[in-house]
Amino acid sequence: MPLQDGKYTIYSKVTNYVVGRKSDEDTSLRPKGVFTLDLKVTADHSRTWDITHVDGDKYRLKAGKAAVGAQDGLVYAYLTERDALQAGEWRLQEIFHHGRNNYIITRPNSDVGWIADSDQADGKQARPACPSILNTHSRSCFRSGLAPSLSNPPSLLANLANGTYKIVNLGSDFVVGRSLREDKSLRPKGIFTLDPKNTPIDGGRIWTLEKTGEGKYKIEAGGARVGVYDDLLWAFLTEPEQASAGEWRIIPVPQMAENAFIIVRPELERGWVASIGEDIDHQQIAVRPLIVQPSYPPRYPSFQVFVITPHDD
């Protein structure tokens, strides 16, 4: 069965590294390399793949919305329309003996396809290999991770009742909410991970969910609508800003933990992402494309997963 048109994450089978463009690539219009990248690197749009079915097992691939082709034995994303016309199509051939959702990626009428380096793989550019290697070696096998829009059908959407809740990041056990130290102005207030040892669950740490249908909710922190600005999560205090805050889709991921959810925009392209590391107290929640790990059901890094439980008055 062909892959559905949609957004995907691609991983190298041999390294389990995500495949995509580097976050520190230059800002020119020159072609951008496609690399294997450490999963610990925070995802962004350049590691989200658009896959469009053409015919049979042929597809058009885009990395960060740029058409992907090959030149000089390496895989590139093309930013200009002229270069994109040369990108061509790719054949995605499922290799069942490697496991579910595993593919070799080749040119439709060529004897070369993608291969990833197995040594020091972070930042290594994907390159072609001969077909004998492609059919026998895991370095040539790539696994597709479905984006939230495909991995969570409507039957799995949240059914949280209207009411007040506590939100905690699964990875850190830190409370999610507004800071006790925020100023008294009407400027938007950041949403942070907060050390639970020093954070009472009151005021801006109490969340209100109002269901609007099909797993979508209006979300408030301390009575202020929550939205996104400049790729960060904010609580908006004034009416004009609250009106533009929009809705959120809350998707259960019971494979991660009890009462665990990812929280994404309705279009399913970006979601809440907490900081990782030792010093995460008062680090603001980001809103970015999510990493989807190669498994079924799909798993997510714990810093992208949030535990939502009713607030006890």
Tab-separated table of C-alpha atoms in Angstrom:
chain	number	residue	atom	x	y	z
A	1	MET	CA	0.000	0.000	0.000
A	2	PRO	CA	1.486	3.423	-0.923
A	3	LEU	CA	2.454	5.838	1.801
A	4	GLN	CA	-0.217	8.469	2.323
A	5	ASP	CA	0.628	12.022	1.330
A	6	GLY	CA	1.650	13.858	4.464
A	7	LYS	CA	4.402	14.835	6.868
A	8	TYR	CA	6.928	12.282	8.074
A	9	THR	CA	10.120	11.872	10.023
A	10	ILE	CA	12.836	9.745	8.381
A	11	TYR	CA	15.453	7.816	10.364
A	12	SER	CA	18.558	5.882	9.412
A	13	LYS	CA	18.038	2.232	10.362
A	14	VAL	CA	21.661	1.601	11.303
A	15	THR	CA	22.133	4.674	13.532
A	16	ASN	CA	18.539	5.541	14.532
A	17	TYR	CA	19.520	9.135	13.715
A	18	VAL	CA	16.949	11.451	12.204
A	19	VAL	CA	17.531	12.452	8.565
A	20	GLY	CA	17.183	16.067	7.467
A	21	ARG	CA	18.786	19.445	7.008
A	22	LYS	CA	21.062	21.015	9.601
A	23	SER	CA	19.687	23.747	11.847
A	24	ASP	CA	22.863	25.815	11.361
A	25	GLU	CA	22.906	25.714	7.556
A	26	ASP	CA	23.754	28.988	5.811
A	27	THR	CA	20.990	31.338	4.676
A	28	SER	CA	21.928	31.393	0.993
A	29	LEU	CA	19.832	29.861	-1.794
A	30	ARG	CA	22.489	27.254	-2.529
A	31	PRO	CA	21.379	23.599	-2.240
A	32	LYS	CA	21.338	22.363	1.368
A	33	GLY	CA	22.782	19.012	2.336
A	34	VAL	CA	20.636	16.240	3.816
A	35	PHE	CA	22.331	14.638	6.832
A	36	THR	CA	21.938	12.068	9.597
A	37	LEU	CA	21.440	14.027	12.829
A	38	ASP	CA	21.433	13.076	16.502
A	39	LEU	CA	17.878	12.578	17.807
A	40	LYS	CA	18.782	14.681	20.846
A	41	VAL	CA	18.878	17.710	18.563
A	42	THR	CA	15.598	19.613	18.849
A	43	ALA	CA	13.504	19.130	15.740
A	44	ASP	CA	12.480	21.966	13.476
A	45	HIS	CA	10.843	22.290	10.073
A	46	SER	CA	14.017	21.280	8.216
A	47	ARG	CA	13.714	17.772	9.686
A	48	THR	CA	10.072	17.388	8.725
A	49	TRP	CA	9.553	15.603	5.410
A	50	ASP	CA	6.690	16.147	2.975
A	51	ILE	CA	6.092	12.953	1.002
A	52	THR	CA	3.800	13.083	-2.032
A	53	HIS	CA	2.771	9.945	-3.911
A	54	VAL	CA	3.238	10.166	-7.695
A	55	ASP	CA	2.573	6.674	-9.043
A	56	GLY	CA	3.256	3.102	-7.953
A	57	ASP	CA	6.204	3.263	-5.577
A	58	LYS	CA	7.399	6.673	-6.827
A	59	TYR	CA	7.257	9.786	-4.633
A	60	ARG	CA	8.378	13.381	-4.461
A	61	LEU	CA	10.277	14.226	-1.278
A	62	LYS	CA	10.732	17.587	0.411
A	63	ALA	CA	12.874	18.408	3.450
A	64	GLY	CA	11.842	21.620	5.154
A	65	LYS	CA	9.559	22.316	2.158
A	66	ALA	CA	12.507	22.111	-0.279
A	67	ALA	CA	12.502	19.487	-3.049
A	68	VAL	CA	15.119	16.779	-2.511
A	69	GLY	CA	17.388	15.453	-5.256
A	70	ALA	CA	20.988	14.333	-5.719
A	71	GLN	CA	24.157	15.723	-7.230
A	72	ASP	CA	27.830	14.748	-7.068
A	73	GLY	CA	26.939	11.569	-5.184
A	74	LEU	CA	25.166	13.326	-2.297
A	75	VAL	CA	21.566	14.125	-1.330
A	76	TYR	CA	20.481	17.788	-1.357
A	77	ALA	CA	17.428	19.953	-0.741
A	78	TYR	CA	16.889	22.548	-3.476
A	79	LEU	CA	15.623	25.996	-2.519
A	80	THR	CA	15.225	27.653	-5.919
A	81	GLU	CA	12.499	26.796	-8.420
A	82	ARG	CA	15.036	26.066	-11.150
A	83	ASP	CA	16.974	23.615	-8.976
A	84	ALA	CA	13.757	22.054	-7.673
A	85	LEU	CA	12.756	21.131	-11.232
A	86	GLN	CA	15.863	18.925	-11.372
A	87	ALA	CA	15.108	17.150	-8.077
A	88	GLY	CA	13.033	14.433	-9.690
A	89	GLU	CA	11.246	11.550	-8.022
A	90	TRP	CA	12.308	8.784	-5.651
A	91	ARG	CA	11.320	5.144	-5.353
A	92	LEU	CA	10.445	4.020	-1.814
A	93	GLN	CA	10.685	0.235	-1.680
A	94	GLU	CA	9.518	-1.364	1.583
A	95	ILE	CA	11.942	-3.984	2.944
A	96	PHE	CA	9.865	-6.229	5.172
A	97	HIS	CA	12.739	-8.343	6.519
A	98	HIS	CA	14.117	-5.204	8.204
A	99	GLY	CA	10.865	-4.581	10.111
A	100	ARG	CA	7.791	-2.392	9.875
A	101	ASN	CA	7.935	0.872	7.867
A	102	ASN	CA	11.483	0.284	6.592
A	103	TYR	CA	12.435	1.345	3.083
A	104	ILE	CA	15.297	1.705	0.690
A	105	ILE	CA	15.146	4.992	-1.213
A	106	THR	CA	16.387	4.915	-4.796
A	107	ARG	CA	16.004	6.720	-8.067
A	108	PRO	CA	13.115	5.203	-10.115
A	109	ASN	CA	15.314	4.163	-13.050
A	110	SER	CA	18.771	4.158	-11.540
A	111	ASP	CA	21.144	1.788	-9.773
A	112	VAL	CA	21.842	4.106	-6.841
A	113	GLY	CA	19.999	5.033	-3.645
A	114	TRP	CA	20.446	6.565	-0.215
A	115	ILE	CA	22.989	5.195	2.251
A	116	ALA	CA	23.992	6.495	5.696
A	117	ASP	CA	27.429	6.265	7.290
A	118	SER	CA	27.502	4.054	10.375
A	119	ASP	CA	30.584	5.659	11.962
A	120	GLN	CA	30.366	9.117	13.573
A	121	ALA	CA	26.983	9.472	11.933
A	122	ASP	CA	25.930	12.838	13.371
A	123	GLY	CA	26.212	15.424	10.618
A	124	LYS	CA	27.100	12.907	7.884
A	125	GLN	CA	25.504	13.619	4.522
A	126	ALA	CA	23.327	10.912	2.955
A	127	ARG	CA	24.870	9.492	-0.216
A	128	PRO	CA	24.097	6.966	-2.982
A	129	ALA	CA	25.262	3.329	-2.985
A	130	CYS	CA	25.156	0.418	-5.423
A	131	PRO	CA	22.078	-1.835	-5.407
A	132	SER	CA	23.875	-4.893	-3.991
A	133	ILE	CA	24.610	-2.927	-0.810
A	134	LEU	CA	21.118	-1.432	-0.802
A	135	ASN	CA	19.436	-4.820	-0.686
A	136	THR	CA	21.598	-6.406	2.018
A	137	HIS	CA	22.951	-3.769	4.381
A	138	SER	CA	21.069	-1.897	7.106
A	139	ARG	CA	23.030	1.283	6.343
A	140	SER	CA	20.811	1.644	3.271
A	141	CYS	CA	17.565	1.144	5.191
A	142	PHE	CA	15.514	4.124	6.332
A	143	ARG	CA	12.523	4.039	8.622
A	144	SER	CA	9.526	6.349	8.281
A	145	GLY	CA	8.060	7.830	11.437
A	146	LEU	CA	4.552	9.114	10.908
A	147	ALA	CA	3.893	12.723	11.818
A	148	PRO	CA	1.082	13.415	14.324
A	149	SER	CA	-1.397	13.978	11.499
A	150	LEU	CA	-1.057	10.339	10.407
A	151	SER	CA	-0.090	8.469	13.564
A	152	ASN	CA	-3.093	9.552	15.614
A	153	PRO	CA	-6.460	8.936	13.938
A	154	PRO	CA	-9.510	10.800	15.258
A	155	SER	CA	-10.517	7.830	17.450
A	156	LEU	CA	-7.426	8.493	19.555
A	157	LEU	CA	-8.105	12.165	20.152
A	158	ALA	CA	-8.401	13.298	23.740
A	159	ASN	CA	-11.719	13.320	25.527
A	160	LEU	CA	-10.757	15.434	28.520
A	161	ALA	CA	-13.773	17.042	30.177
A	162	ASN	CA	-14.044	20.801	30.529
A	163	GLY	CA	-12.424	21.800	33.798
A	164	THR	CA	-9.202	22.660	35.611
A	165	TYR	CA	-6.024	20.633	35.340
A	166	LYS	CA	-2.384	20.345	36.342
A	167	ILE	CA	0.205	19.879	33.575
A	168	VAL	CA	3.626	18.307	34.158
A	169	ASN	CA	6.359	17.555	31.623
A	170	LEU	CA	6.917	13.805	31.438
A	171	GLY	CA	10.668	14.048	30.884
A	172	SER	CA	11.528	16.247	33.852
A	173	ASP	CA	8.511	15.999	36.198
A	174	PHE	CA	8.625	19.800	36.245
A	175	VAL	CA	5.369	21.711	36.561
A	176	VAL	CA	4.260	23.628	33.452
A	177	GLY	CA	2.752	27.076	33.904
A	178	ARG	CA	3.300	30.782	34.424
A	179	SER	CA	6.079	32.021	36.663
A	180	LEU	CA	5.516	33.172	40.237
A	181	ARG	CA	7.929	35.987	39.396
A	182	GLU	CA	6.110	37.396	36.363
A	183	ASP	CA	5.557	41.150	36.195
A	184	LYS	CA	2.153	42.789	36.724
A	185	SER	CA	1.874	44.333	33.255
A	186	LEU	CA	-0.573	43.284	30.540
A	187	ARG	CA	2.227	41.980	28.359
A	188	PRO	CA	2.035	38.276	27.403
A	189	LYS	CA	3.321	35.941	30.111
A	190	GLY	CA	5.646	33.085	29.283
A	191	ILE	CA	4.787	29.445	29.950
A	192	PHE	CA	7.696	27.661	31.631
A	193	THR	CA	8.881	24.424	33.160
A	194	LEU	CA	8.999	25.111	36.909
A	195	ASP	CA	10.773	23.240	39.699
A	196	PRO	CA	8.012	21.348	41.549
A	197	LYS	CA	9.852	21.776	44.866
A	198	ASN	CA	9.279	25.531	44.758
A	199	THR	CA	6.052	25.781	42.772
A	200	PRO	CA	2.564	25.737	44.295
A	201	ILE	CA	-0.225	24.565	41.994
A	202	ASP	CA	-2.279	27.738	42.071
A	203	GLY	CA	-2.846	30.873	39.988
A	204	GLY	CA	-0.926	30.649	36.722
A	205	ARG	CA	-0.132	26.983	37.331
A	206	ILE	CA	-3.801	25.981	37.094
A	207	TRP	CA	-4.913	25.114	33.576
A	208	THR	CA	-8.446	25.407	32.201
A	209	LEU	CA	-9.468	23.244	29.243
A	210	GLU	CA	-12.546	24.035	27.174
A	211	LYS	CA	-13.412	21.491	24.522
A	212	THR	CA	-14.360	22.872	21.102
A	213	GLY	CA	-14.731	19.557	19.239
A	214	GLU	CA	-12.692	16.805	17.528
A	215	GLY	CA	-9.987	16.749	20.166
A	216	LYS	CA	-9.501	20.523	20.014
A	217	TYR	CA	-9.468	22.778	23.057
A	218	LYS	CA	-9.136	26.344	24.164
A	219	ILE	CA	-6.425	26.301	26.810
A	220	GLU	CA	-5.939	28.851	29.597
A	221	ALA	CA	-3.202	29.255	32.193
A	222	GLY	CA	-4.315	31.242	35.216
A	223	GLY	CA	-7.383	32.416	33.279
A	224	ALA	CA	-5.398	33.690	30.260
A	225	ARG	CA	-5.685	32.100	26.800
A	226	VAL	CA	-2.533	30.334	25.688
A	227	GLY	CA	-1.097	30.703	22.189
A	228	VAL	CA	2.176	30.907	20.327
A	229	TYR	CA	4.369	33.836	19.342
A	230	ASP	CA	7.879	33.650	17.908
A	231	ASP	CA	7.898	29.843	18.372
A	232	LEU	CA	7.318	30.136	22.130
A	233	LEU	CA	4.292	29.496	24.343
A	234	TRP	CA	2.581	32.489	25.974
A	235	ALA	CA	-0.478	33.336	28.043
A	236	PHE	CA	-2.216	36.381	26.539
A	237	LEU	CA	-3.910	38.805	28.922
A	238	THR	CA	-5.585	41.294	26.574
A	239	GLU	CA	-8.686	40.588	24.473
A	240	PRO	CA	-7.118	41.192	21.021
A	241	GLU	CA	-4.248	38.819	21.803
A	242	GLN	CA	-6.552	36.245	23.367
A	243	ALA	CA	-8.706	36.245	20.235
A	244	SER	CA	-5.656	35.287	18.156
A	245	ALA	CA	-4.443	32.592	20.555
A	246	GLY	CA	-6.279	29.880	18.654
A	247	GLU	CA	-7.013	26.301	19.643
A	248	TRP	CA	-4.907	23.276	20.490
A	249	ARG	CA	-5.308	19.614	19.707
A	250	ILE	CA	-4.575	17.317	22.662
A	251	ILE	CA	-3.582	13.817	21.528
A	252	PRO	CA	-3.254	10.940	24.006
A	253	VAL	CA	-0.071	8.853	23.880
A	254	PRO	CA	-0.818	6.074	26.399
A	255	GLN	CA	2.189	4.143	25.113
A	256	MET	CA	4.345	6.773	26.862
A	257	ALA	CA	2.660	6.938	30.293
A	258	GLU	CA	-0.696	7.143	32.031
A	259	ASN	CA	-2.481	10.454	31.330
A	260	ALA	CA	0.233	11.354	28.800
A	261	PHE	CA	-0.456	13.640	25.832
A	262	ILE	CA	1.196	15.610	23.093
A	263	ILE	CA	-0.255	19.099	22.583
A	264	VAL	CA	-0.182	20.377	19.010
A	265	ARG	CA	-1.657	23.057	16.798
A	266	PRO	CA	-4.841	22.027	14.916
A	267	GLU	CA	-2.883	21.631	11.667
A	268	LEU	CA	-0.704	19.086	13.554
A	269	GLU	CA	2.584	20.530	12.346
A	270	ARG	CA	3.912	21.975	15.627
A	271	GLY	CA	3.567	21.130	19.284
A	272	TRP	CA	4.772	21.866	22.803
A	273	VAL	CA	8.450	21.095	23.421
A	274	ALA	CA	10.103	21.464	26.841
A	275	SER	CA	13.791	22.159	27.383
A	276	ILE	CA	16.150	19.351	28.340
A	277	GLY	CA	19.274	19.322	30.466
A	278	GLU	CA	20.172	20.120	34.054
A	279	ASP	CA	19.099	23.773	34.213
A	280	ILE	CA	15.496	23.768	32.994
A	281	ASP	CA	13.796	25.722	35.776
A	282	HIS	CA	12.068	28.735	34.181
A	283	GLN	CA	12.890	27.601	30.637
A	284	GLN	CA	10.067	28.612	28.303
A	285	ILE	CA	8.061	25.986	26.424
A	286	ALA	CA	8.767	26.083	22.677
A	287	VAL	CA	6.299	25.327	19.875
A	288	ARG	CA	8.043	23.342	17.131
A	289	PRO	CA	7.666	20.300	14.876
A	290	LEU	CA	7.815	17.160	16.995
A	291	ILE	CA	10.273	14.301	16.749
A	292	VAL	CA	8.472	10.990	16.226
A	293	GLN	CA	10.581	7.975	17.158
A	294	PRO	CA	10.576	4.871	14.908
A	295	SER	CA	8.168	2.472	16.598
A	296	TYR	CA	4.573	1.339	16.485
A	297	PRO	CA	2.639	2.786	18.151
A	298	PRO	CA	4.787	5.882	17.671
A	299	ARG	CA	6.834	7.079	20.618
A	300	TYR	CA	8.005	10.596	21.368
A	301	PRO	CA	10.948	12.010	23.325
A	302	SER	CA	9.681	12.577	26.858
A	303	PHE	CA	10.396	16.311	26.714
A	304	GLN	CA	7.595	16.545	24.112
A	305	VAL	CA	5.081	14.660	26.276
A	306	PHE	CA	2.925	16.175	29.032
A	307	VAL	CA	0.980	14.528	31.843
A	308	ILE	CA	-2.422	16.175	32.307
A	309	THR	CA	-4.380	15.377	35.471
A	310	PRO	CA	-7.414	17.023	37.111
A	311	HIS	CA	-6.597	19.802	39.558
A	312	ASP	CA	-7.790	19.076	43.078
A	313	ASP	CA	-9.322	22.235	44.485
